[in-house]
Coordinates of C-alpha atoms and ligand atoms in Angstrom, one line a residue:
X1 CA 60.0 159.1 191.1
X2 CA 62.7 156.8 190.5
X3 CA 64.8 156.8 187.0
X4 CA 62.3 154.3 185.2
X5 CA 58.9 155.9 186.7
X6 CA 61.0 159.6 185.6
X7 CA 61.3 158.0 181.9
X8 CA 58.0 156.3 181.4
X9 CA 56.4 160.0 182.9
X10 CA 58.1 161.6 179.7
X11 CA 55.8 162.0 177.0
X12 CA 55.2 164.3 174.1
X13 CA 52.8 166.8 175.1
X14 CA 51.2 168.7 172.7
X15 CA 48.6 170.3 174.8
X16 CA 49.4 172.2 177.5
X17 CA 47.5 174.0 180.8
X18 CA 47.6 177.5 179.6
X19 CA 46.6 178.8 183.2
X20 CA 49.5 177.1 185.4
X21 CA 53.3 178.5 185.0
X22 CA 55.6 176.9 185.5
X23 CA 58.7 178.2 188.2
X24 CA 61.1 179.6 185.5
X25 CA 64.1 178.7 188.0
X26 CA 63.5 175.1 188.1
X27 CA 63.7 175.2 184.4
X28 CA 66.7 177.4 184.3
X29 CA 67.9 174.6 187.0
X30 CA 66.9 171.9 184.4
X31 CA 69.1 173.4 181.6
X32 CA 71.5 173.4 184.2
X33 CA 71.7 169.5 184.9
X34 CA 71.6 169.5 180.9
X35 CA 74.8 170.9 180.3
X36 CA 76.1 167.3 182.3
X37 CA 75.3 165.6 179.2
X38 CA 78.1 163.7 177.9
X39 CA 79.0 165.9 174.4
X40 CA 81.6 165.7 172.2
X41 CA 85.6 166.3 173.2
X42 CA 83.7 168.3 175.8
X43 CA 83.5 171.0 173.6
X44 CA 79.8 171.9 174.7
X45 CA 79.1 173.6 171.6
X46 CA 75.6 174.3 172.6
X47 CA 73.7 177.3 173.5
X48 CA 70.4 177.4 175.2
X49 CA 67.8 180.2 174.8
X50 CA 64.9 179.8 177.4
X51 CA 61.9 181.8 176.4
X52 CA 59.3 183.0 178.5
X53 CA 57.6 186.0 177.1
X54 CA 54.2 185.1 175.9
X55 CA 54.8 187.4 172.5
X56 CA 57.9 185.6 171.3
X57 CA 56.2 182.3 172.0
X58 CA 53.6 182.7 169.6
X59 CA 56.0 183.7 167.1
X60 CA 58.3 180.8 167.8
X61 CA 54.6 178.8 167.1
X62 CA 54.1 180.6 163.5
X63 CA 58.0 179.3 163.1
X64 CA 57.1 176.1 164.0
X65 CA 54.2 175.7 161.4
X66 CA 51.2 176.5 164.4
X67 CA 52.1 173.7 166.1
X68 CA 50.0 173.1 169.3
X69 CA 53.0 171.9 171.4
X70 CA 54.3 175.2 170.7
X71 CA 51.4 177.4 170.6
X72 CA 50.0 176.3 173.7
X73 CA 53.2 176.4 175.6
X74 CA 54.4 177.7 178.9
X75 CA 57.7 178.5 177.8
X76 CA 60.3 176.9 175.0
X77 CA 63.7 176.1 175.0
X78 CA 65.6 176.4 171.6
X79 CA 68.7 174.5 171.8
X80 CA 71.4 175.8 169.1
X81 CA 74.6 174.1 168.5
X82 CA 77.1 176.9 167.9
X83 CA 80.0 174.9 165.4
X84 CA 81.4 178.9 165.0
X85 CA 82.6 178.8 169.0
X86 CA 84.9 175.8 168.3
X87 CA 88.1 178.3 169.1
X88 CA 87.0 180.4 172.0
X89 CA 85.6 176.7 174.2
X90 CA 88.8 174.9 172.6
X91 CA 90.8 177.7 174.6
X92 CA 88.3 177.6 177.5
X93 CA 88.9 173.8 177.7
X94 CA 92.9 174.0 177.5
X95 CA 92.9 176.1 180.4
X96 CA 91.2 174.4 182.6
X97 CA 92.6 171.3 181.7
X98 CA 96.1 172.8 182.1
X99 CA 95.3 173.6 186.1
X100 CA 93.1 170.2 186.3
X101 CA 95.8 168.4 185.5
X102 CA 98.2 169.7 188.3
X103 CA 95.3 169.5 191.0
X104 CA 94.8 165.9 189.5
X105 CA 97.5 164.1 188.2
X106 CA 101.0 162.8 189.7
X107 CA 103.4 165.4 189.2
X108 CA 105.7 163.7 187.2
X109 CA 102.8 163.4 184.8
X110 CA 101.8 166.7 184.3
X111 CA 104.4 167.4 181.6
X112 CA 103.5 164.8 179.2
X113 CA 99.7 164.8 180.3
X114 CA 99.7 169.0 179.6
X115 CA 101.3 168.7 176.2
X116 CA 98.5 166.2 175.5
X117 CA 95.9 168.0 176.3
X118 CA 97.4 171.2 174.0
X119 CA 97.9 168.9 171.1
X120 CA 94.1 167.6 171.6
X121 CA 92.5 171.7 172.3
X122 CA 95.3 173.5 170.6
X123 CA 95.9 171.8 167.4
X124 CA 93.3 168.9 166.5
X125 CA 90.2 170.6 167.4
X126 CA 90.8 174.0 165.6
X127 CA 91.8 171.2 162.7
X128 CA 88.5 169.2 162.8
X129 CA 86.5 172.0 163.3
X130 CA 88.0 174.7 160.7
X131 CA 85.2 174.9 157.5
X132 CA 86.1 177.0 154.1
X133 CA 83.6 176.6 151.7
X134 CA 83.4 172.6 152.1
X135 CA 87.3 172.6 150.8
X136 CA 88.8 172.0 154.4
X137 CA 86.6 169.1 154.9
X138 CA 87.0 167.6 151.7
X139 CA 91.3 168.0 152.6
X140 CA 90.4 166.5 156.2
X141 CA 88.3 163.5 154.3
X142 CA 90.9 163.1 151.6
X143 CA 93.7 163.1 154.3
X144 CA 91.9 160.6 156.7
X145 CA 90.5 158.6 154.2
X146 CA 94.0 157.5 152.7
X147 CA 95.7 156.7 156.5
X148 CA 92.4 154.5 157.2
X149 CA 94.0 152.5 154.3
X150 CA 96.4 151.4 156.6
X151 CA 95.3 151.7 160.1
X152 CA 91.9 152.4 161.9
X153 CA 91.2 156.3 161.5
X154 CA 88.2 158.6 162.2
X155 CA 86.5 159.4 158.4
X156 CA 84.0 161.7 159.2
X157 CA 85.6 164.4 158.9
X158 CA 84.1 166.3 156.3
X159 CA 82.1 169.9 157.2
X160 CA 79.0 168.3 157.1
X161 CA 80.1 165.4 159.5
X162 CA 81.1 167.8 161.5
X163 CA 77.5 169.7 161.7
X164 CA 76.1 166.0 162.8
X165 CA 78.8 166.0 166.0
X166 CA 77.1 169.2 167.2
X167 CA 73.7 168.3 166.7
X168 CA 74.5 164.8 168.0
X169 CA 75.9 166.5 170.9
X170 CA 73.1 168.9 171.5
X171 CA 70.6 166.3 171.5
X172 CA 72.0 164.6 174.2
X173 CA 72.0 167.6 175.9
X174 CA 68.0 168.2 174.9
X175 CA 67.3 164.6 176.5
X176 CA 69.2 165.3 179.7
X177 CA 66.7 168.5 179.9
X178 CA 63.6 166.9 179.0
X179 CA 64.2 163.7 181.8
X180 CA 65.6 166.6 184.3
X181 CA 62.1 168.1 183.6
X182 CA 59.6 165.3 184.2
X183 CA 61.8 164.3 187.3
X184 CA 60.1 168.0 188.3
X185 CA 56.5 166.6 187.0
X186 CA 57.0 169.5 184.1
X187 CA 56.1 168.5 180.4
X188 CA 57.9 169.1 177.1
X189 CA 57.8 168.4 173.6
X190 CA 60.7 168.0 171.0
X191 CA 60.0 169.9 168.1
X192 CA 61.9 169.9 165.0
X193 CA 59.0 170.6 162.5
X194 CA 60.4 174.1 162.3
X195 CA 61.3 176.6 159.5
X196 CA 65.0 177.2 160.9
X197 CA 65.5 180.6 159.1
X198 CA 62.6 182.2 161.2
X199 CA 63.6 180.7 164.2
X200 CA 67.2 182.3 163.4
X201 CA 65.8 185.1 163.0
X202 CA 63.5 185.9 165.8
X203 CA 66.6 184.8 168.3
X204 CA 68.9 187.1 166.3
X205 CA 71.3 184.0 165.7
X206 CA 74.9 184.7 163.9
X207 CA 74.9 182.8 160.6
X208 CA 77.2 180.1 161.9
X209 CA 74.5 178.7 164.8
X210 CA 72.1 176.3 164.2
X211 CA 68.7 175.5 165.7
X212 CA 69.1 171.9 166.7
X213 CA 65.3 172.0 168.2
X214 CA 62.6 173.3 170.5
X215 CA 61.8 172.0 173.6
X216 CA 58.1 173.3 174.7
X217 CA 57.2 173.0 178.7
X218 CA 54.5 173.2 180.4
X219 CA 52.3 171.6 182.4
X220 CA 49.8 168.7 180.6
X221 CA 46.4 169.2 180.4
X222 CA 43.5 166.4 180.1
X223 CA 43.7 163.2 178.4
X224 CA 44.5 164.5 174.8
X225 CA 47.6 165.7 176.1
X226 CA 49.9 163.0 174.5
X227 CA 48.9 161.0 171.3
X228 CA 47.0 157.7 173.0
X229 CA 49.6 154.8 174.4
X230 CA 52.5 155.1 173.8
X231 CA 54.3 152.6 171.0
X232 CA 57.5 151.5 170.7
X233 CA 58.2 148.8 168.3
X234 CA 59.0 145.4 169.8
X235 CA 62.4 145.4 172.0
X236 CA 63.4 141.8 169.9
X237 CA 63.1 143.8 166.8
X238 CA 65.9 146.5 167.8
X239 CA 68.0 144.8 170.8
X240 CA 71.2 142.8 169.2
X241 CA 73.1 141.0 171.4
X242 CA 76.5 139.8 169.6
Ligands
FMN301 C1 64.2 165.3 167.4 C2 62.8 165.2 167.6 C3 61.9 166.0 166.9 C4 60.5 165.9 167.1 N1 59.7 166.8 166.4 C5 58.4 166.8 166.7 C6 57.6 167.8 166.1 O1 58.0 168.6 165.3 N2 56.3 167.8 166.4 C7 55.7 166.9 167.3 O2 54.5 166.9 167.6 N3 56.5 165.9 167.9 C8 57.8 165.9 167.6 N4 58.6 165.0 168.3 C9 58.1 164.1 169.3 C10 58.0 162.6 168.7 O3 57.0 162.5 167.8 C11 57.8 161.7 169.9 O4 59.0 161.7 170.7 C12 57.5 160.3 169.5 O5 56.3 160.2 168.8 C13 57.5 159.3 170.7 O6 56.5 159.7 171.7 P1 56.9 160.0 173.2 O7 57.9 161.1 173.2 O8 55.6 160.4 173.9 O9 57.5 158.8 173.8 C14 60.0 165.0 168.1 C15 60.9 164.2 168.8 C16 62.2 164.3 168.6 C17 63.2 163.4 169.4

């Protein structure tokens, strides 16, 4: 399949063949291509947790209110952003950078281009990224809010603004598994219509991760697979071109 006949393959499915499994490798390979997603300062604050035992499936279904793209699932994929990791990937980040940048760059460059790099990973990120009670984002807002006065400045800075560059993040992330998936004739379905505590719970998630969604995957199985045509409303409606 080529990119387009890969895209228009994807649909939801929300009934699955329960008696074909799918090759838990080429999934694991699939979560693999997803991490290429463009994300965020490259701060891949994601985590994927591929699930395959038949138990924990079923109980990721009660989670997700019985739903049959769950319940009927070969295996899920819960894709958590992880906002508490900002420090240990900042660190990750800066050291590769630092050696990048002297396989990379012109030498006379790597000065300027390292110190750069440390004032992006070492000081801004832990900045953005720090949360206490809401107050630290309200101080970044306050802060950002009075330069933009004056010159163009990022705003969204608050704690919550910051939960919506993870998820944002994660998402893209998501997408790059679910194409990766149908380019292997495999099915998924997002699913967000999830009670997030539970899901915590069963995946023994620290406080500070969130579930961004579930991917389901399987295999589809007869013509009520996926909800009719699909519908997308018209292009003219959505498309602006200034
Ligand atoms: C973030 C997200 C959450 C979704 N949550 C659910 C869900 O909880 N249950 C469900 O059946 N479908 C869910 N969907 C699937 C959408 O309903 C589906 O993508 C949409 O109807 C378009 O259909 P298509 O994917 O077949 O093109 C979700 C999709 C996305 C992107």
């Amino acid at each position: 399949m080529n990119l387009e006949a890969v895209l228009n393959y994807r649909r939801s499915v929300r009934n699955y063949q329960t008696d074909n499994n799918l090759d838990t490798e080429k999934v694991k390979h699939c979560l693999e291509m997803a991490t290429l997603a463009p994300n965020s300062s490259n701060m891949q604050l994601w985590e994927f947790y591929h699930i395959t035992d038949k138990e924990l499936i079923q109980k990721m279904a009660h989670a997700s209110l019985s739903q049959n793209a769950v319940g009927t699932a070969n295996q899920l994929v819960v894709f958590v952003t992880r906002r508490d990791l900002f420090r240990s990937r900042a660190k990750k980040i800066l050291e590769y950078n630092r050696e990048n940048i002297k396989r990379n760059s012109p030498t006379d460059s790597h000065a300027r281009r390292i110190k750069k790099s440390e004032t992006y990973y070492g000081t801004l990120m832990p900045l953005v990224y720090a949360r206490f009670f809401g107050l630290l984002g309200l101080f970044r807002k306050i802060v950002t809010v009075s330069v933009s006065l004056f010159r163009p400045m990022i705003t969204d800075v608050s704690e919550c603004d910051q939960r919506v560059v993870v998820h944002k993040s994660c998402a893209l992330a998501a997408q790059t598994f679910m194409i990766a998936m149908a380019n292997e004739s495999y099915d998924t379905c997002a699913v967000e219509g999830l009670d997030s505590r539970r899901v915590k719970r069963l995946l023994h998630l620290p406080s500070g991760a969130e579930v961004n969604m579930i991917i389901s995957c399987g295999i589809r199985k007869g013509n009520n697979a996926v909800h009719g045509e699909r519908y997308r409303v018209p292009f003219d409606e959505v498309y602006k071109n200034i």
